[in-house]
Amino acid sequence: MSRVQVDRERCVGSGVCESLAPEVFEIDDDGVLQVHREEPAADELDGVQDAVQSCPARALALAE
Amino acid sequence: MSVNTPVDPAQFDIEAIDLSDRDFWAEPPAVRHAVFDKLRAERPFAFFDEPTMEGMEPGPGYWAVTRLADLDAISSQPAVFCSGQGAVSIQDIPADLSEFYGSMISMDDPRHARIRRIVAKTFTPRMLEQVIDSVVGIVDDVLAEARAKAEAGDGSLDVVADIAAPIPLRIICDMMGVPEQDRLLVLNASNTILSGGDPELTDEADPLTALLEAGMAMAELMGRLAAERIENPTDDLTTALVNSEVEGEKLTHQEIASFFILLLVAGNETTRTAIAQGLLALSENPEQRAAWMADPSMDKSAVEEIVRYVSPVTWMRRTATQDGEVNGHSFKEGDKFLLFYNAANRDPEAFENPHALDLGRSPNNHVGFGGHGPHFCLGAHLARRELAVTFRRLFEICPDLEITGEPARLRSSFVNGLKRLPARLTGQR
């Protein structure tokens, strides 16, 4: 099972992940990233992988 | 010779290239691109003396970074290459002044991230979904006004003044809650702040005073709006700024003012440049324009390509916090690096046929919104939306728009702007 990891020191809330996998990622009112499902469903994995690669702050990772 | 006739980089003497020479930035785009091609290929970390500035001691100089891989390596190591010593000026200007005009652009984490989070939510795709209708409304209004104005006269219009400037100005002023009667002030002050010393937009003899006065005018406007929002909060960004707390403390008046200036200036100049230069690029590539016009599914890739091709912001600065090495280049603590996005976005190692406009380009990992790192453009999602709506509506409302003459280019190293772009509506749909 793949698990989403967020480096909170690096995240600046750019919302790029939210645009690619909105069902998994959301920037909240305080500009902080909320991960709705730390273990994304199989059909969400493509979007999450895209988000990990596209994160401008390189704050995301997917651990096995 | 057309300004777009390719220029052979071999004709330049690398020792004679000087990116600090203001006249270089008045050269036609093809000449500038050829010079950057030469630097990128032969001297990817080229050292230049700093441009002279009245009343200031010349600094130690800077490395010009022109390869995408180098730019991204620097951008993605913010602890080694910091922004806090100034990201938007080559010279070291006093820290308070640098922060005033750069706000969080010229800050490092953790403070940068704390300030950025105040507005982060507003610029997320989810929130922008809610303002898309108003973006479409503004674009349609501006285009209808431009059309009416052209048709009332001889059909001619200025792409910059009539289309490219008012669209982002109205959108960002709506988001910030700047009333109608103050928007001309915002436009003028924003032009002065990003004039880059262009003599038409600022007092050439005393650009620093003109810059300070423009900043003061914006700070005064912010003071007025802030007082109103404390009394009567709304859901605009200005209200968010005056009510926000960072580390348990409210932002100071000056912090709010500089944040306000950043959002307004950045929200205006960049998108304006992408629209105006994008329309120019489309008129120079009619087959590309026709393909995009006929196929709305190209909106996404076309917008990315316009941002790559135009590179509205030419550079940002970083400063080394320690001695080290990046991609084989040694540097010392205090060394300055200018990240040339325009050059990285035409790097043949990263883009096939980099000088061609290819609206279907894929992949297109450009750095038009900045490289990897914490300073990635806050307004990127908004800009993409504004651009997609603007071009699509333009194709529908003004399909007969025709560029009729040479643009007046901003003589600035920092923004790839146009001051005027003559056009007409032919009436033939």
CSV table of C-alpha atoms in Angstrom, one decimal:
chain,number,residue,atom,x,y,z
A,1,MET,CA,0.0,0.0,0.0
A,2,SER,CA,1.4,3.4,-1.0
A,3,ARG,CA,1.4,6.1,1.6
A,4,VAL,CA,1.6,9.9,1.0
A,5,GLN,CA,4.2,11.8,2.9
A,6,VAL,CA,4.4,15.5,3.2
A,7,ASP,CA,7.5,17.5,4.2
A,8,ARG,CA,5.8,20.3,6.2
A,9,GLU,CA,9.0,22.3,6.3
A,10,ARG,CA,9.0,22.5,2.5
A,11,CYS,CA,5.3,22.8,1.7
A,12,VAL,CA,4.2,26.4,0.8
A,13,GLY,CA,0.6,25.5,-0.2
A,14,SER,CA,1.1,26.1,-3.9
A,15,GLY,CA,-1.9,23.9,-4.6
A,16,VAL,CA,-0.3,22.1,-7.6
A,17,CYS,CA,-1.2,18.8,-5.9
A,18,GLU,CA,-4.7,19.9,-5.4
A,19,SER,CA,-5.1,20.6,-9.1
A,20,LEU,CA,-3.9,17.2,-10.0
A,21,ALA,CA,-5.5,15.0,-7.3
A,22,PRO,CA,-8.3,17.1,-5.8
A,23,GLU,CA,-9.9,14.1,-4.0
A,24,VAL,CA,-6.7,13.5,-2.1
A,25,PHE,CA,-5.2,17.0,-1.5
A,26,GLU,CA,-6.7,20.2,-0.3
A,27,ILE,CA,-5.2,23.5,0.9
A,28,ASP,CA,-7.2,24.6,3.9
A,29,ASP,CA,-8.2,28.1,5.0
A,30,ASP,CA,-4.9,28.6,6.8
A,31,GLY,CA,-2.9,27.7,3.7
A,32,VAL,CA,-1.9,24.3,5.1
A,33,LEU,CA,-2.1,21.2,3.0
A,34,GLN,CA,-4.6,18.6,4.2
A,35,VAL,CA,-4.3,15.0,2.9
A,36,HIS,CA,-7.8,13.5,2.8
A,37,ARG,CA,-6.5,9.9,2.2
A,38,GLU,CA,-3.0,9.1,3.2
A,39,GLU,CA,-3.3,5.8,1.5
A,40,PRO,CA,-4.9,6.7,-1.9
A,41,ALA,CA,-7.2,4.3,-3.7
A,42,ALA,CA,-5.8,2.5,-6.7
A,43,ASP,CA,-7.7,4.8,-9.2
A,44,GLU,CA,-6.2,7.8,-7.4
A,45,LEU,CA,-2.6,6.7,-7.6
A,46,ASP,CA,-1.9,8.2,-11.1
A,47,GLY,CA,-3.0,11.7,-9.9
A,48,VAL,CA,-1.0,11.4,-6.7
A,49,GLN,CA,2.1,10.3,-8.5
A,50,ASP,CA,1.7,13.2,-10.9
A,51,ALA,CA,1.3,15.5,-7.8
A,52,VAL,CA,4.5,14.1,-6.2
A,53,GLN,CA,6.5,14.8,-9.4
A,54,SER,CA,5.0,18.2,-10.0
A,55,CYS,CA,5.2,19.6,-6.5
A,56,PRO,CA,7.2,22.8,-7.1
A,57,ALA,CA,8.5,22.7,-3.5
A,58,ARG,CA,9.3,19.0,-3.7
A,59,ALA,CA,7.4,18.5,-0.5
A,60,LEU,CA,5.6,15.3,-1.5
A,61,ALA,CA,6.6,11.6,-1.5
A,62,LEU,CA,4.9,8.3,-2.0
A,63,ALA,CA,6.3,5.5,0.3
A,64,GLU,CA,5.6,1.9,-0.3
B,1,MET,CA,15.3,42.3,-41.5
B,2,SER,CA,12.3,41.1,-39.5
B,3,VAL,CA,12.8,41.1,-35.8
B,4,ASN,CA,12.3,37.4,-35.9
B,5,THR,CA,14.8,36.5,-38.5
B,6,PRO,CA,17.0,34.0,-36.6
B,7,VAL,CA,20.3,35.6,-35.6
B,8,ASP,CA,23.4,33.4,-35.7
B,9,PRO,CA,25.0,33.2,-32.2
B,10,ALA,CA,28.4,32.7,-33.8
B,11,GLN,CA,28.6,36.4,-34.8
B,12,PHE,CA,28.9,37.5,-31.2
B,13,ASP,CA,32.2,37.9,-29.4
B,14,ILE,CA,31.5,36.3,-26.0
B,15,GLU,CA,33.9,38.7,-24.3
B,16,ALA,CA,31.9,41.7,-25.6
B,17,ILE,CA,28.5,40.4,-24.2
B,18,ASP,CA,27.3,42.5,-21.3
B,19,LEU,CA,23.9,41.7,-19.8
B,20,SER,CA,24.3,44.7,-17.5
B,21,ASP,CA,24.3,47.1,-20.5
B,22,ARG,CA,20.8,48.7,-20.6
B,23,ASP,CA,21.1,49.0,-24.4
B,24,PHE,CA,21.3,45.2,-24.6
B,25,TRP,CA,17.7,45.0,-23.4
B,26,ALA,CA,16.6,47.3,-26.2
B,27,GLU,CA,17.9,44.9,-28.8
B,28,PRO,CA,15.3,42.9,-30.9
B,29,PRO,CA,14.2,39.6,-29.3
B,30,ALA,CA,16.1,37.5,-31.9
B,31,VAL,CA,19.4,39.2,-31.0
B,32,ARG,CA,18.8,38.7,-27.3
B,33,HIS,CA,17.9,35.0,-27.8
B,34,ALA,CA,21.0,34.5,-29.9
B,35,VAL,CA,23.2,36.0,-27.2
B,36,PHE,CA,21.6,33.8,-24.6
B,37,ASP,CA,22.1,30.8,-26.9
B,38,LYS,CA,25.8,31.7,-27.0
B,39,LEU,CA,26.1,32.1,-23.3
B,40,ARG,CA,24.2,28.9,-22.5
B,41,ALA,CA,26.3,26.8,-25.0
B,42,GLU,CA,29.7,28.3,-24.2
B,43,ARG,CA,29.7,29.9,-20.7
B,44,PRO,CA,26.6,28.7,-18.8
B,45,PHE,CA,27.9,30.5,-15.6
B,46,ALA,CA,29.0,33.8,-17.1
B,47,PHE,CA,30.1,36.5,-14.8
B,48,PHE,CA,29.1,40.1,-15.2
B,49,ASP,CA,29.7,43.4,-13.4
B,50,GLU,CA,26.6,44.9,-11.9
B,51,PRO,CA,24.8,47.7,-13.7
B,52,THR,CA,25.7,51.1,-12.3
B,53,MET,CA,23.0,52.9,-10.4
B,54,GLU,CA,23.1,56.6,-9.4
B,55,GLY,CA,24.1,57.1,-5.8
B,56,MET,CA,25.0,53.5,-5.1
B,57,GLU,CA,28.3,51.7,-4.7
B,58,PRO,CA,28.8,49.0,-7.4
B,59,GLY,CA,28.4,45.5,-5.9
B,60,PRO,CA,30.6,42.5,-6.6
B,61,GLY,CA,28.9,41.3,-9.8
B,62,TYR,CA,26.8,38.2,-10.6
B,63,TRP,CA,26.7,34.8,-12.4
B,64,ALA,CA,24.2,34.6,-15.2
B,65,VAL,CA,22.5,31.2,-15.2
B,66,THR,CA,21.1,30.2,-18.5
B,67,ARG,CA,20.8,26.3,-18.5
B,68,LEU,CA,17.5,24.9,-17.3
B,69,ALA,CA,19.2,22.2,-15.2
B,70,ASP,CA,21.4,24.7,-13.4
B,71,LEU,CA,18.6,27.1,-12.8
B,72,ASP,CA,16.5,24.4,-11.3
B,73,ALA,CA,19.3,23.1,-9.2
B,74,ILE,CA,19.8,26.5,-7.7
B,75,SER,CA,16.1,27.2,-7.3
B,76,SER,CA,15.4,24.0,-5.5
B,77,GLN,CA,18.1,24.5,-2.8
B,78,PRO,CA,16.7,27.6,-1.0
B,79,ALA,CA,18.9,27.0,2.0
B,80,VAL,CA,22.1,27.3,-0.1
B,81,PHE,CA,20.8,29.9,-2.5
B,82,CYS,CA,18.6,32.4,-0.6
B,83,SER,CA,16.2,35.1,-1.5
B,84,GLY,CA,16.4,37.2,1.6
B,85,GLN,CA,19.3,39.3,0.4
B,86,GLY,CA,17.1,40.5,-2.5
B,87,ALA,CA,15.4,38.5,-5.3
B,88,VAL,CA,14.2,41.4,-7.6
B,89,SER,CA,17.2,43.7,-7.7
B,90,ILE,CA,20.8,43.0,-8.8
B,91,GLN,CA,22.2,45.5,-6.4
B,92,ASP,CA,22.1,45.0,-2.7
B,93,ILE,CA,19.6,47.5,-1.6
B,94,PRO,CA,18.8,48.2,2.1
B,95,ALA,CA,16.9,45.2,3.6
B,96,ASP,CA,13.8,47.2,4.5
B,97,LEU,CA,13.6,48.7,1.0
B,98,SER,CA,14.1,45.2,-0.5
B,99,GLU,CA,11.4,43.7,1.6
B,100,PHE,CA,9.1,46.7,0.9
B,101,TYR,CA,9.2,46.1,-2.9
B,102,GLY,CA,9.7,42.4,-2.9
B,103,SER,CA,7.7,41.3,0.2
B,104,MET,CA,7.8,37.5,0.5
B,105,ILE,CA,9.6,37.2,-2.9
B,106,SER,CA,12.7,38.5,-1.0
B,107,MET,CA,12.2,36.4,2.1
B,108,ASP,CA,13.3,33.0,3.1
B,109,ASP,CA,11.5,30.2,4.9
B,110,PRO,CA,10.2,29.8,7.5
B,111,ARG,CA,9.0,33.4,7.4
B,112,HIS,CA,8.3,33.3,3.7
B,113,ALA,CA,6.0,30.2,4.1
B,114,ARG,CA,4.1,31.7,7.0
B,115,ILE,CA,3.4,34.9,5.0
B,116,ARG,CA,2.5,33.0,1.9
B,117,ARG,CA,0.0,30.7,3.7
B,118,ILE,CA,-2.1,33.8,4.5
B,119,VAL,CA,-3.1,34.0,0.8
B,120,ALA,CA,-2.3,30.5,-0.4
B,121,LYS,CA,-5.9,29.3,-0.2
B,122,THR,CA,-7.2,32.1,-2.3
B,123,PHE,CA,-5.0,31.1,-5.2
B,124,THR,CA,-5.7,27.4,-5.1
B,125,PRO,CA,-7.5,25.7,-8.1
B,126,ARG,CA,-10.5,24.9,-5.8
B,127,MET,CA,-11.0,28.5,-4.8
B,128,LEU,CA,-10.4,29.9,-8.2
B,129,GLU,CA,-13.1,27.6,-9.6
B,130,GLN,CA,-15.5,29.9,-7.7
B,131,VAL,CA,-14.3,33.0,-9.4
B,132,ILE,CA,-14.1,31.6,-12.9
B,133,ASP,CA,-17.5,33.1,-13.8
B,134,SER,CA,-16.3,36.5,-12.8
B,135,VAL,CA,-13.1,36.1,-14.8
B,136,VAL,CA,-15.2,35.2,-17.9
B,137,GLY,CA,-17.4,38.3,-17.2
B,138,ILE,CA,-14.5,40.6,-17.0
B,139,VAL,CA,-12.8,39.3,-20.1
B,140,ASP,CA,-16.1,39.6,-22.1
B,141,ASP,CA,-16.6,43.1,-20.8
B,142,VAL,CA,-13.1,44.2,-21.8
B,143,LEU,CA,-13.3,42.6,-25.2
B,144,ALA,CA,-16.8,44.1,-25.9
B,145,GLU,CA,-15.4,47.6,-24.8
B,146,ALA,CA,-12.4,47.1,-27.1
B,147,ARG,CA,-14.6,46.1,-30.0
B,148,ALA,CA,-17.0,49.0,-29.5
B,149,LYS,CA,-14.1,51.5,-29.3
B,150,ALA,CA,-12.5,50.1,-32.4
B,151,GLU,CA,-15.8,50.1,-34.4
B,152,ALA,CA,-16.6,53.6,-33.3
B,153,GLY,CA,-13.3,54.7,-34.9
B,154,ASP,CA,-11.4,53.4,-37.9
B,155,GLY,CA,-11.2,49.8,-36.5
B,156,SER,CA,-7.8,50.3,-34.8
B,157,LEU,CA,-6.9,49.6,-31.2
B,158,ASP,CA,-4.0,49.1,-29.0
B,159,VAL,CA,-3.7,45.5,-27.7
B,160,VAL,CA,-1.9,46.5,-24.6
B,161,ALA,CA,-4.1,49.4,-23.4
B,162,ASP,CA,-7.4,48.0,-24.6
B,163,ILE,CA,-7.1,44.3,-23.9
B,164,ALA,CA,-3.9,43.0,-22.2
B,165,ALA,CA,-3.7,45.6,-19.4
B,166,PRO,CA,-7.4,46.0,-18.3
B,167,ILE,CA,-8.1,42.2,-18.0
B,168,PRO,CA,-5.6,41.3,-15.2
B,169,LEU,CA,-6.0,44.8,-13.7
B,170,ARG,CA,-9.7,44.3,-13.1
B,171,ILE,CA,-9.4,40.7,-12.0
B,172,ILE,CA,-6.7,41.3,-9.4
B,173,CYS,CA,-8.3,44.6,-8.2
B,174,ASP,CA,-11.6,42.7,-7.8
B,175,MET,CA,-9.9,40.1,-5.7
B,176,MET,CA,-8.1,42.7,-3.6
B,177,GLY,CA,-11.2,44.9,-3.3
B,178,VAL,CA,-9.6,48.0,-4.9
B,179,PRO,CA,-12.5,50.3,-5.9
B,180,GLU,CA,-12.9,51.5,-9.6
B,181,GLN,CA,-11.7,55.1,-8.9
B,182,ASP,CA,-8.3,53.8,-7.6
B,183,ARG,CA,-7.5,51.4,-10.4
B,184,LEU,CA,-5.7,54.0,-12.6
B,185,LEU,CA,-3.4,54.7,-9.7
B,186,VAL,CA,-2.7,51.0,-9.4
B,187,LEU,CA,-1.9,50.7,-13.1
B,188,ASN,CA,0.4,53.7,-13.1
B,189,ALA,CA,2.2,52.8,-9.9
B,190,SER,CA,2.6,49.3,-11.0
B,191,ASN,CA,4.1,50.5,-14.4
B,192,THR,CA,6.6,52.7,-12.6
B,193,ILE,CA,7.7,50.0,-10.1
B,194,LEU,CA,8.4,47.6,-13.0
B,195,SER,CA,9.6,50.1,-15.5
B,196,GLY,CA,13.2,48.8,-15.3
B,197,GLY,CA,14.3,52.4,-15.8
B,198,ASP,CA,12.5,52.7,-19.2
B,199,PRO,CA,12.7,56.4,-19.8
B,200,GLU,CA,9.1,56.6,-21.1
B,201,LEU,CA,7.6,55.2,-17.8
B,202,THR,CA,9.9,56.8,-15.2
B,203,ASP,CA,12.0,59.8,-14.6
B,204,GLU,CA,15.3,58.7,-16.1
B,205,ALA,CA,17.3,61.3,-14.2
B,206,ASP,CA,16.0,60.0,-10.9
B,207,PRO,CA,14.4,56.6,-11.1
B,208,LEU,CA,14.8,55.9,-7.4
B,209,THR,CA,12.6,58.8,-6.4
B,210,ALA,CA,10.0,57.8,-9.0
B,211,LEU,CA,10.0,54.3,-7.6
B,212,LEU,CA,9.7,55.5,-4.0
B,213,GLU,CA,6.8,57.8,-4.9
B,214,ALA,CA,5.0,55.0,-6.7
B,215,GLY,CA,5.5,52.8,-3.6
B,216,MET,CA,4.2,55.5,-1.3
B,217,ALA,CA,1.1,56.0,-3.4
B,218,MET,CA,0.3,52.3,-3.2
B,219,ALA,CA,1.0,52.2,0.5
B,220,GLU,CA,-1.3,55.1,1.0
B,221,LEU,CA,-4.1,53.4,-0.9
B,222,MET,CA,-3.5,50.2,1.1
B,223,GLY,CA,-3.7,52.3,4.4
B,224,ARG,CA,-7.1,53.7,3.3
B,225,LEU,CA,-8.5,50.3,2.3
B,226,ALA,CA,-7.1,48.6,5.4
B,227,ALA,CA,-8.8,51.1,7.7
B,228,GLU,CA,-12.1,50.4,5.9
B,229,ARG,CA,-11.7,46.6,6.1
B,230,ILE,CA,-11.0,46.7,9.8
B,231,GLU,CA,-14.4,48.5,10.2
B,232,ASN,CA,-16.2,46.5,7.6
B,233,PRO,CA,-14.6,43.1,6.8
B,234,THR,CA,-15.5,41.6,3.4
B,235,ASP,CA,-14.3,38.4,1.7
B,236,ASP,CA,-11.5,40.1,-0.3
B,237,LEU,CA,-7.8,39.6,0.0
B,238,THR,CA,-7.2,42.9,1.7
B,239,THR,CA,-9.5,41.8,4.6
B,240,ALA,CA,-7.5,38.6,4.8
B,241,LEU,CA,-4.3,40.6,5.0
B,242,VAL,CA,-5.4,43.0,7.8
B,243,ASN,CA,-6.9,40.2,9.9
B,244,SER,CA,-4.1,37.7,9.5
B,245,GLU,CA,-1.6,36.7,12.2
B,246,VAL,CA,1.8,35.3,11.8
B,247,GLU,CA,3.4,33.7,14.9
B,248,GLY,CA,0.6,35.2,16.9
B,249,GLU,CA,1.2,38.7,15.7
B,250,LYS,CA,-0.7,40.9,13.3
B,251,LEU,CA,1.3,42.0,10.2
B,252,THR,CA,2.7,45.5,10.6
B,253,HIS,CA,1.3,48.3,8.4
B,254,GLN,CA,4.4,48.1,6.3
B,255,GLU,CA,4.3,44.4,5.8
B,256,ILE,CA,0.7,44.6,4.7
B,257,ALA,CA,1.5,47.5,2.3
B,258,SER,CA,4.4,45.5,0.7
B,259,PHE,CA,2.2,42.4,0.4
B,260,PHE,CA,-0.5,44.5,-1.2
B,261,ILE,CA,2.0,46.0,-3.7
B,262,LEU,CA,3.4,42.6,-4.5
B,263,LEU,CA,0.0,41.0,-5.3
B,264,LEU,CA,-1.1,44.0,-7.3
B,265,VAL,CA,2.1,44.4,-9.3
B,266,ALA,CA,2.7,40.7,-9.9
B,267,GLY,CA,-1.0,40.2,-10.7
B,268,ASN,CA,-0.9,42.9,-13.3
B,269,GLU,CA,2.4,43.0,-15.2
B,270,THR,CA,3.0,39.3,-15.8
B,271,THR,CA,-0.4,38.3,-17.2
B,272,ARG,CA,-0.5,41.5,-19.2
B,273,THR,CA,2.8,40.6,-20.8
B,274,ALA,CA,1.7,37.0,-21.5
B,275,ILE,CA,-1.5,38.3,-23.2
B,276,ALA,CA,0.2,41.0,-25.3
B,277,GLN,CA,3.3,39.0,-26.3
B,278,GLY,CA,1.1,35.9,-26.8
B,279,LEU,CA,-1.1,37.7,-29.3
B,280,LEU,CA,2.0,39.0,-31.1
B,281,ALA,CA,3.5,35.4,-31.2
B,282,LEU,CA,0.2,34.1,-32.6
B,283,SER,CA,0.2,36.7,-35.3
B,284,GLU,CA,3.7,35.7,-36.3
B,285,ASN,CA,2.6,32.0,-36.3
B,286,PRO,CA,-0.8,32.1,-38.2
B,287,GLU,CA,-1.0,28.4,-38.7
B,288,GLN,CA,-0.6,27.8,-34.9
B,289,ARG,CA,-3.2,30.4,-34.2
B,290,ALA,CA,-5.7,28.8,-36.6
B,291,ALA,CA,-5.1,25.3,-35.1
B,292,TRP,CA,-5.7,26.6,-31.6
B,293,MET,CA,-8.7,28.7,-32.6
B,294,ALA,CA,-10.3,25.6,-34.1
B,295,ASP,CA,-9.6,23.3,-31.1
B,296,PRO,CA,-10.5,24.3,-27.5
B,297,SER,CA,-8.9,21.1,-26.3
B,298,MET,CA,-5.5,22.8,-27.0
B,299,ASP,CA,-6.2,25.5,-24.4
B,300,LYS,CA,-4.1,23.8,-21.7
B,301,SER,CA,-1.0,23.1,-23.6
B,302,ALA,CA,-1.2,26.3,-25.6
B,303,VAL,CA,-1.3,28.4,-22.4
B,304,GLU,CA,1.8,26.6,-21.1
B,305,GLU,CA,3.6,27.2,-24.4
B,306,ILE,CA,2.8,30.9,-24.4
B,307,VAL,CA,4.2,31.2,-20.8
B,308,ARG,CA,7.3,29.3,-21.9
B,309,TYR,CA,7.8,31.2,-25.2
B,310,VAL,CA,7.1,34.6,-23.7
B,311,SER,CA,8.7,34.1,-20.2
B,312,PRO,CA,7.1,37.3,-18.8
B,313,VAL,CA,9.5,37.5,-15.9
B,314,THR,CA,13.1,37.4,-17.2
B,315,TRP,CA,15.0,36.7,-14.0
B,316,MET,CA,15.1,36.4,-10.3
B,317,ARG,CA,18.2,36.6,-8.1
B,318,ARG,CA,19.5,34.2,-5.5
B,319,THR,CA,22.5,34.7,-3.2
B,320,ALA,CA,24.8,31.9,-1.9
B,321,THR,CA,24.7,31.4,1.9
B,322,GLN,CA,27.9,29.3,1.9
B,323,ASP,CA,30.8,28.1,-0.3
B,324,GLY,CA,30.0,25.2,-2.6
B,325,GLU,CA,29.6,23.7,-6.0
B,326,VAL,CA,26.6,23.4,-8.3
B,327,ASN,CA,26.7,21.2,-11.4
B,328,GLY,CA,30.5,21.5,-11.5
B,329,HIS,CA,30.5,25.3,-10.9
B,330,SER,CA,32.3,26.4,-7.7
B,331,PHE,CA,31.0,29.4,-5.9
B,332,LYS,CA,31.7,31.4,-2.7
B,333,GLU,CA,29.4,32.6,0.1
B,334,GLY,CA,27.8,35.9,-1.0
B,335,ASP,CA,28.0,35.1,-4.7
B,336,LYS,CA,24.9,36.4,-6.6
B,337,PHE,CA,23.2,34.3,-9.3
B,338,LEU,CA,20.6,35.7,-11.8
B,339,LEU,CA,18.3,32.9,-12.9
B,340,PHE,CA,17.4,33.8,-16.5
B,341,TYR,CA,14.1,32.1,-17.1
B,342,ASN,CA,14.0,33.4,-20.7
B,343,ALA,CA,17.2,31.5,-21.5
B,344,ALA,CA,16.3,28.3,-19.6
B,345,ASN,CA,13.0,28.2,-21.4
B,346,ARG,CA,14.9,28.1,-24.7
B,347,ASP,CA,17.4,25.5,-23.6
B,348,PRO,CA,17.8,22.8,-26.4
B,349,GLU,CA,18.6,20.2,-23.7
B,350,ALA,CA,15.1,20.7,-22.3
B,351,PHE,CA,13.0,21.6,-25.3
B,352,GLU,CA,13.1,20.3,-28.9
B,353,ASN,CA,13.3,23.1,-31.4
B,354,PRO,CA,13.2,25.6,-28.5
B,355,HIS,CA,12.8,28.8,-30.5
B,356,ALA,CA,9.6,27.5,-32.2
B,357,LEU,CA,6.2,28.3,-30.9
B,358,ASP,CA,4.5,24.9,-30.6
B,359,LEU,CA,1.1,25.2,-28.9
B,360,GLY,CA,0.8,21.4,-28.6
B,361,ARG,CA,4.2,21.0,-27.0
B,362,SER,CA,4.4,18.0,-24.7
B,363,PRO,CA,6.2,17.5,-22.3
B,364,ASN,CA,6.6,21.2,-21.5
B,365,ASN,CA,8.5,21.5,-18.2
B,366,HIS,CA,9.1,25.2,-18.5
B,367,VAL,CA,10.2,27.5,-15.7
B,368,GLY,CA,8.0,30.5,-16.7
B,369,PHE,CA,6.4,30.3,-13.3
B,370,GLY,CA,9.8,29.8,-11.7
B,371,GLY,CA,11.9,26.7,-11.1
B,372,HIS,CA,11.3,24.1,-8.4
B,373,GLY,CA,11.5,25.6,-4.9
B,374,PRO,CA,9.4,27.5,-2.4
B,375,HIS,CA,9.0,30.7,-4.5
B,376,PHE,CA,7.1,29.0,-7.3
B,377,CYS,CA,4.6,31.6,-8.7
B,378,LEU,CA,1.7,32.0,-6.2
B,379,GLY,CA,-0.5,33.2,-9.1
B,380,ALA,CA,0.2,30.4,-11.5
B,381,HIS,CA,-3.2,28.8,-11.3
B,382,LEU,CA,-4.9,32.2,-11.6
B,383,ALA,CA,-2.7,33.2,-14.6
B,384,ARG,CA,-3.4,29.9,-16.4
B,385,ARG,CA,-7.1,30.5,-16.0
B,386,GLU,CA,-7.0,34.1,-17.1
B,387,LEU,CA,-4.9,33.2,-20.2
B,388,ALA,CA,-7.1,30.3,-21.2
B,389,VAL,CA,-10.3,32.4,-20.9
B,390,THR,CA,-8.8,35.4,-22.6
B,391,PHE,CA,-7.5,33.7,-25.7
B,392,ARG,CA,-10.6,31.5,-26.1
B,393,ARG,CA,-13.0,34.5,-25.7
B,394,LEU,CA,-10.7,36.5,-28.1
B,395,PHE,CA,-11.1,33.9,-30.7
B,396,GLU,CA,-14.9,34.1,-30.3
B,397,ILE,CA,-15.4,37.8,-29.8
B,398,CYS,CA,-12.5,39.2,-31.9
B,399,PRO,CA,-11.6,36.6,-34.4
B,400,ASP,CA,-10.8,39.4,-36.9
B,401,LEU,CA,-8.1,40.9,-34.7
B,402,GLU,CA,-5.0,41.7,-36.8
B,403,ILE,CA,-1.7,43.0,-35.6
B,404,THR,CA,-0.8,46.0,-37.8
B,405,GLY,CA,2.6,47.2,-36.7
B,406,GLU,CA,5.7,46.8,-34.6
B,407,PRO,CA,5.3,46.6,-30.9
B,408,ALA,CA,6.8,49.2,-28.5
B,409,ARG,CA,8.9,47.1,-26.2
B,410,LEU,CA,9.6,47.9,-22.6
B,411,ARG,CA,13.4,48.5,-22.2
B,412,SER,CA,13.7,46.3,-19.1
B,413,SER,CA,15.9,43.4,-18.2
B,414,PHE,CA,13.3,42.2,-15.6
B,415,VAL,CA,9.9,42.1,-17.4
B,416,ASN,CA,9.5,41.1,-21.1
B,417,GLY,CA,6.8,43.7,-21.5
B,418,LEU,CA,5.2,45.6,-24.3
B,419,LYS,CA,4.1,49.2,-24.0
B,420,ARG,CA,2.0,49.2,-27.1
B,421,LEU,CA,0.9,46.8,-29.8
B,422,PRO,CA,-1.1,48.3,-32.7
B,423,ALA,CA,-3.9,46.2,-34.1
B,424,ARG,CA,-7.2,46.5,-35.9
B,425,LEU,CA,-10.5,44.7,-36.2
B,426,THR,CA,-11.0,43.9,-39.9
B,427,GLY,CA,-14.7,43.2,-39.5
B,428,GLN,CA,-14.3,40.0,-41.4
B,429,ARG,CA,-15.3,37.1,-39.3
